[in-house]
Coordinates of C-alpha atoms in Angstrom, one line a residue:
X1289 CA -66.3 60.2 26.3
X1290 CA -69.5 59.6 28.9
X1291 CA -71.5 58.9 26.0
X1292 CA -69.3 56.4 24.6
X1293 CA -68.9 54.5 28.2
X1294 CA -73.0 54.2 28.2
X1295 CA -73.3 52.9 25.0
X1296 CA -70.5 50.8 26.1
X1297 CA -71.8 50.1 29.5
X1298 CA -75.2 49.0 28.0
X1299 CA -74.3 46.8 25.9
X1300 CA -72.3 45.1 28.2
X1301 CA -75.2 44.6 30.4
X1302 CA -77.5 43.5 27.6
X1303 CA -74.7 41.0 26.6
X1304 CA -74.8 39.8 30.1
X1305 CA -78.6 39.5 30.5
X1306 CA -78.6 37.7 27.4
X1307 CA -75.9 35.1 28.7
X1308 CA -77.5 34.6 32.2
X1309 CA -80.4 32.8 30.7
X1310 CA -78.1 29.8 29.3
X1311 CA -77.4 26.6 30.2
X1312 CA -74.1 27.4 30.7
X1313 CA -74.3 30.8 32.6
X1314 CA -73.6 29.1 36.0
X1315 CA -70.2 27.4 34.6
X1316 CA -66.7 28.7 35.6
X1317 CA -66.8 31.8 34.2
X1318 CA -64.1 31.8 30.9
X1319 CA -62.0 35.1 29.6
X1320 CA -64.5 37.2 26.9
X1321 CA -63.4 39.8 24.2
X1322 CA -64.5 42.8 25.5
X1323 CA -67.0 43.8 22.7
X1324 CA -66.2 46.3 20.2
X1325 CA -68.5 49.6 20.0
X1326 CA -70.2 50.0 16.3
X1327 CA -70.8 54.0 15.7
X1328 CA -71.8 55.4 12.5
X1329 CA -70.8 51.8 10.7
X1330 CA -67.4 52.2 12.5
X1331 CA -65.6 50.5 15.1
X1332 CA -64.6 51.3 18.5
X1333 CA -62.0 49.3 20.4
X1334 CA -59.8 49.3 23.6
X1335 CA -55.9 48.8 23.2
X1336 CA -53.0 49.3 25.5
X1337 CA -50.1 51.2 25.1
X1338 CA -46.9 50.0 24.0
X1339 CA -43.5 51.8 23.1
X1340 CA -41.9 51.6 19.4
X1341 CA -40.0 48.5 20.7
X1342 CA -39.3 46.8 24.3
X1343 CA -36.7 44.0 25.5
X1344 CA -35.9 42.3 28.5
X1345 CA -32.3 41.1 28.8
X1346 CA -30.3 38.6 30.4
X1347 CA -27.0 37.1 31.1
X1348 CA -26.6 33.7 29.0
X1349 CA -24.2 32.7 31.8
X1350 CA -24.3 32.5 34.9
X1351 CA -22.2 33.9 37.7
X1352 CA -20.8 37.0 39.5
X1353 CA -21.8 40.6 38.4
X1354 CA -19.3 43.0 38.0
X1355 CA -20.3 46.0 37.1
X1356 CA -23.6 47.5 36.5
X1357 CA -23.7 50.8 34.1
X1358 CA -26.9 52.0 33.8
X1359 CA -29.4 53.2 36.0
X1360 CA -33.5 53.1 35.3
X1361 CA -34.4 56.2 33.1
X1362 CA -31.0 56.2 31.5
X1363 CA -31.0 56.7 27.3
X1364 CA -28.7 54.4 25.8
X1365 CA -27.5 53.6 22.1
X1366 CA -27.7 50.3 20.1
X1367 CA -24.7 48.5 21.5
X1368 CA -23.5 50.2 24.9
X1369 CA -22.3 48.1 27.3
X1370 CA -25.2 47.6 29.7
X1371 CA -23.5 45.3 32.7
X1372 CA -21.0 42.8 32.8
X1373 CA -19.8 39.8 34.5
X1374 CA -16.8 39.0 35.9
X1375 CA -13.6 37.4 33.9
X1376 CA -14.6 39.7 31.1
X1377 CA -11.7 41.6 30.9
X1378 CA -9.8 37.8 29.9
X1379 CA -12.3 36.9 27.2
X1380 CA -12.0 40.8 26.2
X1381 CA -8.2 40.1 25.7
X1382 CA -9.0 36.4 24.4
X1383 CA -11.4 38.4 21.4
X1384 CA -9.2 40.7 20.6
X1385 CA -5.7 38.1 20.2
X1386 CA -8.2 36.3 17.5
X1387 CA -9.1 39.2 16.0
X1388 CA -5.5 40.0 15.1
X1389 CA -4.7 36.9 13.9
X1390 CA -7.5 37.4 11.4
X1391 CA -6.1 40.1 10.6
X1392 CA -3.1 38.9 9.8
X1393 CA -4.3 36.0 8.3
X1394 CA -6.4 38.1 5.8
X1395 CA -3.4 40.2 5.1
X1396 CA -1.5 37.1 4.3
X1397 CA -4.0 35.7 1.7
X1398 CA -4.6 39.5 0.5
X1399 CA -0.8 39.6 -0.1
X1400 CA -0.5 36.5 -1.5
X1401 CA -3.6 36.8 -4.1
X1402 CA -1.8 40.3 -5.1
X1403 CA 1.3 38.8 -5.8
X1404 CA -0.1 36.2 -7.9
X1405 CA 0.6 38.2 -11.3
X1406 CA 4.6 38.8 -10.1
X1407 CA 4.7 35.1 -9.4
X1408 CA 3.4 34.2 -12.6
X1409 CA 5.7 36.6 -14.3
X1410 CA 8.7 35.2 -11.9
X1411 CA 7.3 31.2 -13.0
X1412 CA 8.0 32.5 -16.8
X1413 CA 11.6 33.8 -16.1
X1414 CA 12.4 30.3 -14.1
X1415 CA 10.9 28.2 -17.0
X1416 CA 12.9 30.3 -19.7
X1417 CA 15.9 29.5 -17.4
X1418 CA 15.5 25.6 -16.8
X1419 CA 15.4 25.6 -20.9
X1420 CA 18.3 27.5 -21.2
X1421 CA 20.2 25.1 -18.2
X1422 CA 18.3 21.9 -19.8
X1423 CA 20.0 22.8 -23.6
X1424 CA 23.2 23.8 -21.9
X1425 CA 23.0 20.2 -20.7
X1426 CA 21.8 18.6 -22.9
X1427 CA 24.9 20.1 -25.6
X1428 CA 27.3 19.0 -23.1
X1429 CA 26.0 15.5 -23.1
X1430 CA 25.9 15.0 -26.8
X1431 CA 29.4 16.7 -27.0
X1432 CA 31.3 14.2 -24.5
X1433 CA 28.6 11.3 -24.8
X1434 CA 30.1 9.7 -28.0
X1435 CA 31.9 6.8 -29.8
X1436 CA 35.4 8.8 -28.6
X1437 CA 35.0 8.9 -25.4
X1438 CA 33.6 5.6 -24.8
X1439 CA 37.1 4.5 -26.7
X1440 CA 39.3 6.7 -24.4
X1441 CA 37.2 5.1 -21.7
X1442 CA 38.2 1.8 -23.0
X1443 CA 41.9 2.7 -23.4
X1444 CA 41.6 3.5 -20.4
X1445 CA 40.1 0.6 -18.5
X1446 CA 43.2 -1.5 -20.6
X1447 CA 46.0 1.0 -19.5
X1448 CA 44.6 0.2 -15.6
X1449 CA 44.9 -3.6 -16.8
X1450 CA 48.1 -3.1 -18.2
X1451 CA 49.8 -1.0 -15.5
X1452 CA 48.1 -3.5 -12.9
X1453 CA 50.2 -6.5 -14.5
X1454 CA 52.8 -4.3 -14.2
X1455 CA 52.9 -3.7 -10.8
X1456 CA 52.3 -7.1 -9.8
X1457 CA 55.3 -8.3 -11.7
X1458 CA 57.3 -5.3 -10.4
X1459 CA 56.3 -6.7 -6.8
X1460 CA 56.7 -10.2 -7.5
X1461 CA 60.0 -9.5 -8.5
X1462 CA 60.7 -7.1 -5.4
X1463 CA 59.7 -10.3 -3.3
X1464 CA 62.4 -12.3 -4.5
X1465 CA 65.2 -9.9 -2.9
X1466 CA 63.0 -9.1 0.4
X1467 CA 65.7 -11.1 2.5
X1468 CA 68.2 -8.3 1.3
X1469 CA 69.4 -6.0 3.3
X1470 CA 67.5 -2.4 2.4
X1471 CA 70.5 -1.0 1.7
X1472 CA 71.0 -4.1 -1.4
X1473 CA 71.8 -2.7 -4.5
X1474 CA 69.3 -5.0 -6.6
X1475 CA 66.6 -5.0 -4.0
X1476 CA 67.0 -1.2 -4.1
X1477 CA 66.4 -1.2 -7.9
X1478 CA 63.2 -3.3 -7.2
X1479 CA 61.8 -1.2 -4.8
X1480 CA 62.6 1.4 -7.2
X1481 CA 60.4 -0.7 -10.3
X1482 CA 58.0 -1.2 -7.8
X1483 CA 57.1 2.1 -6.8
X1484 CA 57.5 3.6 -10.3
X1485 CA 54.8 0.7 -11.5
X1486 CA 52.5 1.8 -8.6
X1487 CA 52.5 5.8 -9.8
X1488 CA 51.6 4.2 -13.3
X1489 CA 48.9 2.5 -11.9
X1490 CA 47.4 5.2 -9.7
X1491 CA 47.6 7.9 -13.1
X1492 CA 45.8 5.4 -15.1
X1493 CA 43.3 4.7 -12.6
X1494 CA 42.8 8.7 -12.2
X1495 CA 42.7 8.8 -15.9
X1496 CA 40.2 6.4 -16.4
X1497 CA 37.9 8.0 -13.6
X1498 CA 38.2 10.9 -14.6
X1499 CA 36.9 9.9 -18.2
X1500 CA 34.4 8.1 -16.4
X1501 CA 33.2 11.0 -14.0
X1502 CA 32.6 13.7 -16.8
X1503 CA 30.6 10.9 -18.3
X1504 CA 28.3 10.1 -15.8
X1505 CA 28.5 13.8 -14.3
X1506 CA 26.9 15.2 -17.9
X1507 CA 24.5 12.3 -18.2
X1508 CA 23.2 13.3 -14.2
X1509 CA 23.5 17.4 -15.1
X1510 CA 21.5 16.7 -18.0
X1511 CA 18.3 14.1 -16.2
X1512 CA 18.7 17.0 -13.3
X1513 CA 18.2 19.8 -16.0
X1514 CA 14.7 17.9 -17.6
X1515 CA 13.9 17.4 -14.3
X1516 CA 14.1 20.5 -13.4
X1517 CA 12.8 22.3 -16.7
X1518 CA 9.6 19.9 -16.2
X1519 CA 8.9 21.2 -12.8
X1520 CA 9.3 25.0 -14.1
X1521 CA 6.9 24.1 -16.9
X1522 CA 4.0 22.5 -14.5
X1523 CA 4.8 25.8 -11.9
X1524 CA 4.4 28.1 -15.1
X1525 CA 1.1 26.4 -16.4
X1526 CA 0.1 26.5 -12.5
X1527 CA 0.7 30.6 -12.4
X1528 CA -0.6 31.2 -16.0
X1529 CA -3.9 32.9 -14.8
X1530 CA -1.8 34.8 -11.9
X1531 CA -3.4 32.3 -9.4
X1532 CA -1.8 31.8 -6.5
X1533 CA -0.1 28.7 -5.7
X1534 CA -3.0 25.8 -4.9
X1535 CA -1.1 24.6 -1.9
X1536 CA -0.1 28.0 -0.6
X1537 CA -3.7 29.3 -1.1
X1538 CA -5.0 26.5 0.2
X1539 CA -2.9 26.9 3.5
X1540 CA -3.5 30.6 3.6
X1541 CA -7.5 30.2 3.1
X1542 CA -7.6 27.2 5.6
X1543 CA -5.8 29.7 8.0
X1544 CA -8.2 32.5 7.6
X1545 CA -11.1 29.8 8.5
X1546 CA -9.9 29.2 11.5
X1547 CA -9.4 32.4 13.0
X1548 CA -12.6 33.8 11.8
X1549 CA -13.7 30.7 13.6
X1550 CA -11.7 31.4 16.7
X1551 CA -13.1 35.1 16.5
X1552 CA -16.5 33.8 16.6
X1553 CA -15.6 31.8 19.6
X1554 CA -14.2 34.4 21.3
X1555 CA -17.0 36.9 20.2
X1556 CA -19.8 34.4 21.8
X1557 CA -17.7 34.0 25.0
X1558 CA -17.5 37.1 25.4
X1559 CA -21.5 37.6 24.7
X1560 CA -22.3 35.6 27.2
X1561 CA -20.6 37.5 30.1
X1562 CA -22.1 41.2 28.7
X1563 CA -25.4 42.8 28.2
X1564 CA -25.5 45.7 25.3
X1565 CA -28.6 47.6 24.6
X1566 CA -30.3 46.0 21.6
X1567 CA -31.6 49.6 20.3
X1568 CA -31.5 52.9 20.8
X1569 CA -33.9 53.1 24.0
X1570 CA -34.1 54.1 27.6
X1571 CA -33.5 51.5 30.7
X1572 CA -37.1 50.7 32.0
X1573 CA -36.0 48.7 34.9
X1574 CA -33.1 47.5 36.5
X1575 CA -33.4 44.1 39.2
X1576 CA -29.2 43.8 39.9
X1577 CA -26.3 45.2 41.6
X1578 CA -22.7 44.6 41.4
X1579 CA -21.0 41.8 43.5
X1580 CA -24.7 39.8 43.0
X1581 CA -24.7 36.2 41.5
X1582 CA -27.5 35.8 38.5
X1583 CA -28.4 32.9 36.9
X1584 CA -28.3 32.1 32.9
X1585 CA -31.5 33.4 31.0
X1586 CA -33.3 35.2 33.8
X1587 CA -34.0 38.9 33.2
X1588 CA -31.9 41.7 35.2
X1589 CA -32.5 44.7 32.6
X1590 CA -35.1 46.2 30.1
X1591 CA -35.3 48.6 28.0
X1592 CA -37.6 50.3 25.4
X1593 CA -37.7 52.6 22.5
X1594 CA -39.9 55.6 23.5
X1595 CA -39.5 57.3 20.2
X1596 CA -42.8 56.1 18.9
X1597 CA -46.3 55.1 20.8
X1598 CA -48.4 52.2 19.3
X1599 CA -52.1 51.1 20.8
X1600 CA -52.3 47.4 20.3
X1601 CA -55.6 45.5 20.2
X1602 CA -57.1 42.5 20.2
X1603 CA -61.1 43.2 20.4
X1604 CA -61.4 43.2 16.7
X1605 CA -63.3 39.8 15.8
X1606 CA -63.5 38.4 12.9
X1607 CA -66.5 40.7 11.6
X1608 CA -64.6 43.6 12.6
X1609 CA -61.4 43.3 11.2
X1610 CA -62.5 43.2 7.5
X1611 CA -63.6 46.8 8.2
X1612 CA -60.2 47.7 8.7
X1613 CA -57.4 47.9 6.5
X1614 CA -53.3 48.8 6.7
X1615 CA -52.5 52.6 6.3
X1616 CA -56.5 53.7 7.5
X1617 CA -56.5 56.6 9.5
X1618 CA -58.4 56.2 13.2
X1619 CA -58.5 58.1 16.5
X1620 CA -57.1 57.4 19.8
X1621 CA -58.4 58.5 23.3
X1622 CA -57.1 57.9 26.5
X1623 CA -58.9 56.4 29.2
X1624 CA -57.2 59.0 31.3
X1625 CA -56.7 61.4 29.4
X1626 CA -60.0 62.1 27.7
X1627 CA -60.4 65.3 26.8
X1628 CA -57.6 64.0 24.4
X1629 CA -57.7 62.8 20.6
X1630 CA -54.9 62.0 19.0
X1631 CA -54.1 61.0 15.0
X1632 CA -53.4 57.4 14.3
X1633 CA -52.6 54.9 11.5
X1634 CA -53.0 51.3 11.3
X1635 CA -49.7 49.7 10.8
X1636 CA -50.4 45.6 10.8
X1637 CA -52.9 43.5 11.3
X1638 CA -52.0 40.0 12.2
X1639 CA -52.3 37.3 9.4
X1640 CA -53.1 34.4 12.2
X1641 CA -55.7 34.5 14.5
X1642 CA -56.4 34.1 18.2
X1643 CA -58.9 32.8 20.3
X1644 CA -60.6 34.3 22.9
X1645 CA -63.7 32.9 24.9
X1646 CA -64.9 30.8 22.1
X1647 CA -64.3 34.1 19.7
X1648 CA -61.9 34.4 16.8
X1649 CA -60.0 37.9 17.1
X1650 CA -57.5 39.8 15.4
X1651 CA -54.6 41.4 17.0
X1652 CA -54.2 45.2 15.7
X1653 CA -51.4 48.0 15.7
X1654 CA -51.8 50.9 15.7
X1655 CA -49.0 53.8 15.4
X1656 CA -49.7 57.5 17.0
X1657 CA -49.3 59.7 14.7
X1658 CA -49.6 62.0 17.5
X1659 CA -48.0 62.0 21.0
X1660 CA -48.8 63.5 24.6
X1661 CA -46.0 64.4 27.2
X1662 CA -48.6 62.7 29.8
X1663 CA -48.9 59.2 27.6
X1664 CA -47.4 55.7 30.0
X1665 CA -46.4 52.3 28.9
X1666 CA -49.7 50.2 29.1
X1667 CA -52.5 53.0 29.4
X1668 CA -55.4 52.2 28.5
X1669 CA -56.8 53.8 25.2
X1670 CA -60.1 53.7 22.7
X1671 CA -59.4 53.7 19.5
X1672 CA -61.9 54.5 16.7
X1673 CA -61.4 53.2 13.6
X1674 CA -64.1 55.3 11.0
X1675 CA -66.5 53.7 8.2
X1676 CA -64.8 54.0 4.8

């Protein structure tokens, strides 16, 4: 490593000789590149290391905190339960009533899909039915809705007529002997015609109803049995592919919306009053307590993945980088660790570039293939990136 500091050292110097005789060498100084290192037609550059993943969290509401579950150093899985606010046992209890009414709202529509081929078979029997009940009514009708009945209908209406004049005459003559005493002889008889005119006229009244009622009562039986056969037949065509009833499904799916709405409702409530880990990690740093009021958005946790290293860089300009490709194979030594070299592998380079002091670079990662006990978040490394 001290040879690769005094190449590094002297070129440094050089670079900065060279840069004291311009114009603009007394100017605020401005944030350089720190060169890269050509050796042997390769490239040499410094990088920091980073963990396979890293994330700080936060509460996306504010208030009280309730209980924190993790401790720094602490492994956790994708998911745990990191700290929560309060109130989160009601929006706990507030998720899980909309989640059963999805349930049960999927069930319905489940059970009402799988009983579309019954219904269709069911919609067949009730149409065969309604034709049977609509010929049945329609035999009746043409069997009592004729030139004979409409004559004994007739007959009828002129017995009423007849036994009508009858009782009036009966009761005009009654009216002539009303000054009688009831026990009279004649007026007795009167009564007597009166009364027997009056039963007339009541049975021929009943008789002509009567008539008239089975009439009308086949004509209805039989406009209710079309009716009703017609219906059958638009319910059959309806069921015909074992569909479920539009209406019903409609009502069933619209119910199914909505609590999958109201579960995401109650999800992102919920959210918003717990942190869970975002990956399988360990808990880098922890900045609350319980009892302790946070604000929305500001970090309280973090966590990384330790389960990989990566050496990121961005000293590769723009001459540099097309000397390096995906999937090449370089070397990484640690600044403080240097009797150490360990494997690497280029794993992205950026597509869009950055500027630094005037100079187009390239950010780099690189993954360890290799790993040291000793290694630290943000050490700095060299990493050497052979000619091909």
């Amino acid at each position: 490593m001290t040879w690769k500091k005094t190449i590094l050292s002297a070129v440094i110097v050089l670079w900065l000789a060279g840069c004291s005789a311009l114009p603009w060498a007394q100017s605020a100084p401005q944030e350089t590149p720190i060169p890269t290192v050509r050796e042997n037609g390769g490239v040499l550059a410094e990088a920091k290391l980073v963990p396979n993943d890293s994330a700080s969290l936060f509460f996306l509401s504010g208030g009280t905190v309730a209980e924190v579950l993790v401790k720094e150093g602490d492994a956790v899985k994708k998911g745990d339960v990191l700290a929560r606010l309060s109130d989160v046992e009601q929006a706990q209890a507030a998720l899980d009533a909309a989640k059963a009414e999805e349930l049960a709202a999927q069930q319905a529509l489940d059970t009402l899909n799988e009983k579309a081929r019954l219904t269709s078979e069911q919609a067949h029997t009730a149409l065969l039915e309604a034709e049977r009940a609509y010929l049945d009514a329609w035999e009746a009708l043409d069997k009592i809705d004729t030139e004979t009945t409409q004559d004994r209908i007739d007959d009828a209406k002129k017995e009423v007529a007849d036994r009508e004049k009858e009782l009036k005459d009966a009761k005009e003559e009654l009216d002539k002997y009303l000054n009688l005493s009831e026990d009279n002889t004649t007026r007795k008889s009167a009564q007597d015609k009166v009364d027997d005119a009056q039963r007339r006229y009541d049975e021929a009244i009943r008789k002509r109803d009567r008539l008239i009622n089975e009439l009308e009562s086949a004509r209805v039986a039989f406009a209710l049995a079309k009716e009703r056969l017609e219906d059958a037949r638009r319910t059959y065509e309806a069921r015909t592919e074992g569909k479920p009833d539009p209406d019903d499904l409609a009502l069933a799916q619209a119910r199914l919306t909505a609590a999958q709405a109201q579960v995401k409702a109650a999800q992102a409530a919920l959210d918003r009053l717990v942190i869970r880990a975002p990956f399988d990690g360990v808990v880098t740093e922890v900045r609350i307590s319980a009892g302790e009021m946070v604000y929305p958005n500001t970090t309280v946790l973090a966590v990384a993945d330790f389960s990989a290293w990566y050496a990121e860089t961005v000293d590769l300009s723009e001459k540099d980088v097309v000397k390096v490709r995906v999937g090449q194979s370089v070397e990484i030594i640690p600044d403080a660790l240097p009797e150490v070299t360990l494997k690497g592998e280029v794993e992205r380079i950026a597509l869009y570039p950055l500027e630094r002091g005037g100079d187009v670079v390239y950010r780099v990662r690189v993954r360890l293939l290799e790993s040291d006990e000793r290694l630290r978040w943000g050490m700095t490394v060299d990493v050497r990136f052979p000619e091909e």
